[in-house]
XYZ file of C-alpha atoms in Angstrom:
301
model
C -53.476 -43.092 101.053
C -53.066 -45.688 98.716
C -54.035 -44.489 95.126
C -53.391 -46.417 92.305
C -52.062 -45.426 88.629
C -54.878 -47.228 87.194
C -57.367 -44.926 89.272
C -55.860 -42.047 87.947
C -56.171 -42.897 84.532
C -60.168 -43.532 84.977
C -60.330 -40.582 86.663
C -58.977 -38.829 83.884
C -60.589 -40.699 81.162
C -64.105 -39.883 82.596
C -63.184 -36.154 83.363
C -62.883 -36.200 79.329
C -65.495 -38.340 78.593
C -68.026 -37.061 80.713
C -69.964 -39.998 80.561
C -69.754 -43.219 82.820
C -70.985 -45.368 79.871
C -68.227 -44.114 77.174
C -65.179 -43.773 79.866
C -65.984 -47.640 80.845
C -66.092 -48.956 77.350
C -62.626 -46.911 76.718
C -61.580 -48.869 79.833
C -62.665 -51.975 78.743
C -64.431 -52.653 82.630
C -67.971 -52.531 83.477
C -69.606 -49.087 83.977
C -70.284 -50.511 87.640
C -66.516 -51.124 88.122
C -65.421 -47.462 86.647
C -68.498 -46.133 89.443
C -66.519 -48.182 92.323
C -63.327 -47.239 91.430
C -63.997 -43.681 91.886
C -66.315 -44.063 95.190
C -62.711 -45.491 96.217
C -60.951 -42.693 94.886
C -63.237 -39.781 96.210
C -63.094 -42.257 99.642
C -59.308 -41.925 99.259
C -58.799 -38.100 99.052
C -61.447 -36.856 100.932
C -63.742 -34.659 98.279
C -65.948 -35.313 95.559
C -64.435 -34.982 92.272
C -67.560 -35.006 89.994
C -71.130 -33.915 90.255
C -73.255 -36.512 88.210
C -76.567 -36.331 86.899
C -78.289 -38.223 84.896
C -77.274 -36.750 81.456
C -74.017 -35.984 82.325
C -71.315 -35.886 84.650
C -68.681 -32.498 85.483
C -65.691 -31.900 87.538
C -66.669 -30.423 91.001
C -63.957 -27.269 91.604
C -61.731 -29.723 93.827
C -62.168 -31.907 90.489
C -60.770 -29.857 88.292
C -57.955 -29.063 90.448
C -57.389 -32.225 90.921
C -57.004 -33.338 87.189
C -54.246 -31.137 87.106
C -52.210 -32.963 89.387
C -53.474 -36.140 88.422
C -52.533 -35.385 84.650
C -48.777 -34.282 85.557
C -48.047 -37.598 87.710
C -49.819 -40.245 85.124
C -47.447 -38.481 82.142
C -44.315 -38.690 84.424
C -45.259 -41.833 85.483
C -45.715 -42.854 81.943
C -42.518 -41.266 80.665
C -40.373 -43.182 83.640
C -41.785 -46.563 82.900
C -41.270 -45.381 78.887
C -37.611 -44.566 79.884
C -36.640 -47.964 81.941
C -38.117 -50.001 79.025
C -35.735 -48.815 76.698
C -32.466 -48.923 79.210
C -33.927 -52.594 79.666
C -34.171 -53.367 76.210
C -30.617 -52.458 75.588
C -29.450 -54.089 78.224
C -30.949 -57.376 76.962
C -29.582 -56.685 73.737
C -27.042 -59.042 72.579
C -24.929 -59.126 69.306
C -21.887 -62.273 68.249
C -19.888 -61.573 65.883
C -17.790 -64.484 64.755
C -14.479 -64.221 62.751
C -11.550 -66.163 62.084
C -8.180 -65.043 64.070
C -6.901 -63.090 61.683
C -9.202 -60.762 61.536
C -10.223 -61.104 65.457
C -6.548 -59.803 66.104
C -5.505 -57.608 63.633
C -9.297 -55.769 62.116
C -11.708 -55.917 64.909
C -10.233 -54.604 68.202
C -10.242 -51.188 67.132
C -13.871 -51.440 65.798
C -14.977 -53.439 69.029
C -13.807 -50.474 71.389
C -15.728 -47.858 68.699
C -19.068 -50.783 69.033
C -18.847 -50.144 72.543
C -18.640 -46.728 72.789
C -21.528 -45.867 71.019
C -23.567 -48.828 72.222
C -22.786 -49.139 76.112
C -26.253 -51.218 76.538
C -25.193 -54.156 74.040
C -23.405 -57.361 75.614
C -21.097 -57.821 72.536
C -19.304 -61.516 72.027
C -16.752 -62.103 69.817
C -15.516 -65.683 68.595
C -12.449 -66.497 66.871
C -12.456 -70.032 64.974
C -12.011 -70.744 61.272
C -13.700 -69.932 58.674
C -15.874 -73.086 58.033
C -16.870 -72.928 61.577
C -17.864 -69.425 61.498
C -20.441 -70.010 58.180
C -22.209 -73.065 60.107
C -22.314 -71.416 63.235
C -24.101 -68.156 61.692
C -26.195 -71.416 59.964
C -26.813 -72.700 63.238
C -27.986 -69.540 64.818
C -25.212 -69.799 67.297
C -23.625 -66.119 65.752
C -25.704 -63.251 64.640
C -22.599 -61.762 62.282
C -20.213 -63.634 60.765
C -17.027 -62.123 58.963
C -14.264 -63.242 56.423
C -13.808 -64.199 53.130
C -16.465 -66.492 52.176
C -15.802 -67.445 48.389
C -18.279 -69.810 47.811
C -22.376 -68.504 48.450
C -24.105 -70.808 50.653
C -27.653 -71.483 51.194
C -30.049 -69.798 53.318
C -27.384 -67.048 54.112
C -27.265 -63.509 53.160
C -23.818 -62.729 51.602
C -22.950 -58.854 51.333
C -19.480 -57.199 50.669
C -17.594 -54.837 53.059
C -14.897 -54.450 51.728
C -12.545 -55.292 48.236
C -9.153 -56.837 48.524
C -6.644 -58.513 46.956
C -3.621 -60.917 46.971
C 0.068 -60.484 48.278
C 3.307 -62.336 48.108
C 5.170 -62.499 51.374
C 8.432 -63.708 51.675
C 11.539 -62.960 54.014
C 13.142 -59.905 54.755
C 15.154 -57.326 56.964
C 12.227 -55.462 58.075
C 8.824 -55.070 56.887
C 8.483 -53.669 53.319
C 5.405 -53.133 51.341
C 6.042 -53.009 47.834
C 4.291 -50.505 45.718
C 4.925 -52.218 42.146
C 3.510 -55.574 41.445
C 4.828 -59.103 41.170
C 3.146 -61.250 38.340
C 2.323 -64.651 39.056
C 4.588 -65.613 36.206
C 7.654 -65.153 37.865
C 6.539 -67.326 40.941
C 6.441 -70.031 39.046
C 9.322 -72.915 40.622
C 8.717 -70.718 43.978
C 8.798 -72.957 47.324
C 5.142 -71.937 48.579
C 3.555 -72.181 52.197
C -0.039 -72.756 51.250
C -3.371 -73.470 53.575
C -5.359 -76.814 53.355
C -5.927 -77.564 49.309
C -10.151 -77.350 50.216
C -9.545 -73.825 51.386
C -11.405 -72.171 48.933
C -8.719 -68.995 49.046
C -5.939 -71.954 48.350
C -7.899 -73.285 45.325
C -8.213 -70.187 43.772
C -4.432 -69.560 44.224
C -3.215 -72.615 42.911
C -5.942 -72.217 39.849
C -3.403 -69.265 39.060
C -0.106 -70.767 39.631
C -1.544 -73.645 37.762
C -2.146 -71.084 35.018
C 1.560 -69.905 34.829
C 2.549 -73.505 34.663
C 4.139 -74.157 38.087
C 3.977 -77.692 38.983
C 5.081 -79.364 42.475
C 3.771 -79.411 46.155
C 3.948 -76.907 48.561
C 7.061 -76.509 51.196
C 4.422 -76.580 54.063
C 0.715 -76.549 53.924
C -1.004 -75.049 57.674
C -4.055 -74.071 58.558
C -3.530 -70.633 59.536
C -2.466 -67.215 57.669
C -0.540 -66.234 61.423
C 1.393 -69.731 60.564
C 1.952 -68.830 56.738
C 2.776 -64.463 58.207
C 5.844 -66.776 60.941
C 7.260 -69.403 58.388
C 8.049 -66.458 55.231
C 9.447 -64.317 58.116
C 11.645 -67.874 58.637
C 12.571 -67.469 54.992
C 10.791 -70.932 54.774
C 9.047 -69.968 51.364
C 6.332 -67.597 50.298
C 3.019 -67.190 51.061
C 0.450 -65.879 49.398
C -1.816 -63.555 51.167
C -4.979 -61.356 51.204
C -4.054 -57.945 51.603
C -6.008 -57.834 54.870
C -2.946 -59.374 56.231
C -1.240 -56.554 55.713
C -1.471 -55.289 59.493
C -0.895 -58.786 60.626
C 2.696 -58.368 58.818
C 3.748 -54.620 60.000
C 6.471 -54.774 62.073
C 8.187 -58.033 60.924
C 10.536 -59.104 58.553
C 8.575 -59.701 56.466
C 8.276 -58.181 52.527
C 5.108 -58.023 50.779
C 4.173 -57.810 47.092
C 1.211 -57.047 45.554
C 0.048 -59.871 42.634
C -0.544 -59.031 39.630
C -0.789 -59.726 36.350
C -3.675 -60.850 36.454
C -4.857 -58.781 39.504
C -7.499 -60.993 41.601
C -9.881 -59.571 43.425
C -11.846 -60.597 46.423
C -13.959 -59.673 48.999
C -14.117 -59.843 52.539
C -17.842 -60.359 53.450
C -20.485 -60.740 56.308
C -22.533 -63.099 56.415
C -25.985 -63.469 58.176
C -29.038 -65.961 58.252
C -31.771 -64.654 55.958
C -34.463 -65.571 58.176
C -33.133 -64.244 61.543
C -34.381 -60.365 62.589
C -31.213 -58.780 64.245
C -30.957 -55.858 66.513
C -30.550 -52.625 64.349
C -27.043 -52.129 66.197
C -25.904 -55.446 64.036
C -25.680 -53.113 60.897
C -23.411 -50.242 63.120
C -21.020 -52.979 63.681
C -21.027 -53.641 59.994
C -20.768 -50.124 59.041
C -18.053 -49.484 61.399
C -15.902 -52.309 60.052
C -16.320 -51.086 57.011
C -14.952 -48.087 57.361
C -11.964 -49.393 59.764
C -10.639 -52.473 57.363
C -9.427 -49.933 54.470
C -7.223 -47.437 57.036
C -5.724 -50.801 58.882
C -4.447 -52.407 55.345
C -2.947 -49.004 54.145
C -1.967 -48.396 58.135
C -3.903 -44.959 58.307
């Protein structure tokens, strides 16, 4: 016995309908096909399932019983196929979220093992690179997400704020300090800095303040990473200026940091997505969940 899904949906379509002509249309097959298919199906089990005449057409007894059956295994059927589609969706799912290291070491492990908790389906990739690379590869379509602190708007992409944060001195110390009153930019004017690239937007708007306080001369080093800045102020090599999401990238070292101010500056840390690309809804979890993870890592909750 070989009976199809496709029969018993007919079959059950006409045992509503009542009516060869209606159940066909519904079908979208010729009234002659709906007739053969359930010759084939009667041929199949054995029994007649309808009596027809030529106004209408009724369940025989074995009919009826049958439709009971046949009604059970086409919603199970239906429910199974429902039930794979969805596991197979997820598992096609994809998400990249690109960062630069900073962040990839010190914010996003903890919010990557949370991601994958709740969404087990979703193949999540993660890229560290810098921050220039990270806004033309979410340009590019190459990253769904990207993350960091993206002064300057650029076109086509959809800019929102996670989180708010500010600026930090670091310099050396005995162990790691975080001061709780604040340093004005005033009195680091003559300081040896280590600064990033002068077209880092974070570096320009630095040195528009230091500018402001009238300190004049070039920078001790200039790298092109905050983990370089974090190792040479531990060296007592100068200070660096930092966001405060640095802050866990600086527990546990020698390290001394000072929050800036007057005047206080603050920034945020965005995400950043192409305005004309549809992401998964699961995109907006990973969002949420970084949200709510970058404030307890700075104060080290």
């Amino acid at each position: 016995m070989n009976i199809s899904h496709r029969q018993l949906k007919a079959f059950l379509l006409l045992a509503q309908q009542r009516n060869f002509s209606r159940a066909a249309e519904q079908l979208h097959i010729a009234q002659s096909g709906l007739s053969l298919m359930i010759r084939e199906l009667e041929g199949q089990l054995g029994f007649r399932l309808f009596d027809r005449t030529t106004r209408q057409v009724t369940l025989t007894q074995f009919g009826a019983e049958f439709r009971a059956v046949a009604e059970q295994n086409v919603k199970r059927i239906e429910e199974i196929v429902e039930q794979v589609g969805r596991s197979a969706q997820r598992a096609n799912t994809t998400l990249s979220i690109g960062a630069p290291p900073l962040t990839c070491s010190y914010l996003l492990p903890p919010v990557v093992a949370a991601f994958e908790q709740r969404h087990p389906g979703v193949r999540l990739t993660v890229v560290d690179t810098d921050l220039p690379s990270v806004s033309s590869m979410v340009r590019a379509g190459h990253l769904d997400v990207g993350l960091g602190m993206f002064i300057k708007a650029a076109p086509g992409m959809l800019r929102q704020p996670l989180f708010h944060f500010s600026l930090v001195a670091a310099s050396a110390a005995p162990k790691f300090q975080l001061a709780r009153s604040p340093r004005s930019w005033s009195a680091l004017a003559g300081e040896q800095f280590i600064n990033l690239p002068f077209d880092n937007p974070l570096q320009q708007l630095i040195d528009k303040n230091l500018a402001l306080v009238g300190h004049e001369g070039p920078p001790r080093f200039v790298v092109n990473f905050i983990e370089t800045q974090i190792g040479l102020a531990e060296a007592g090599r100068g200070i660096a200026i930092l966001p405060s999401t640095a802050v866990p990238a600086c527990r546990g070292r020698g390290i001394r940091l000072e929050p800036l101010g007057p005047p206080l500056v603050e920034l945020e840390f965005y995400e950043l997505r192409d305005r004309g690309r549809k992401l998964p809804p699961c995109a907006d979890d990973f969002c949420d969940l970084l949200k709510r993870s970058i404030p307890r890592a700075v104060r080290g909750g």
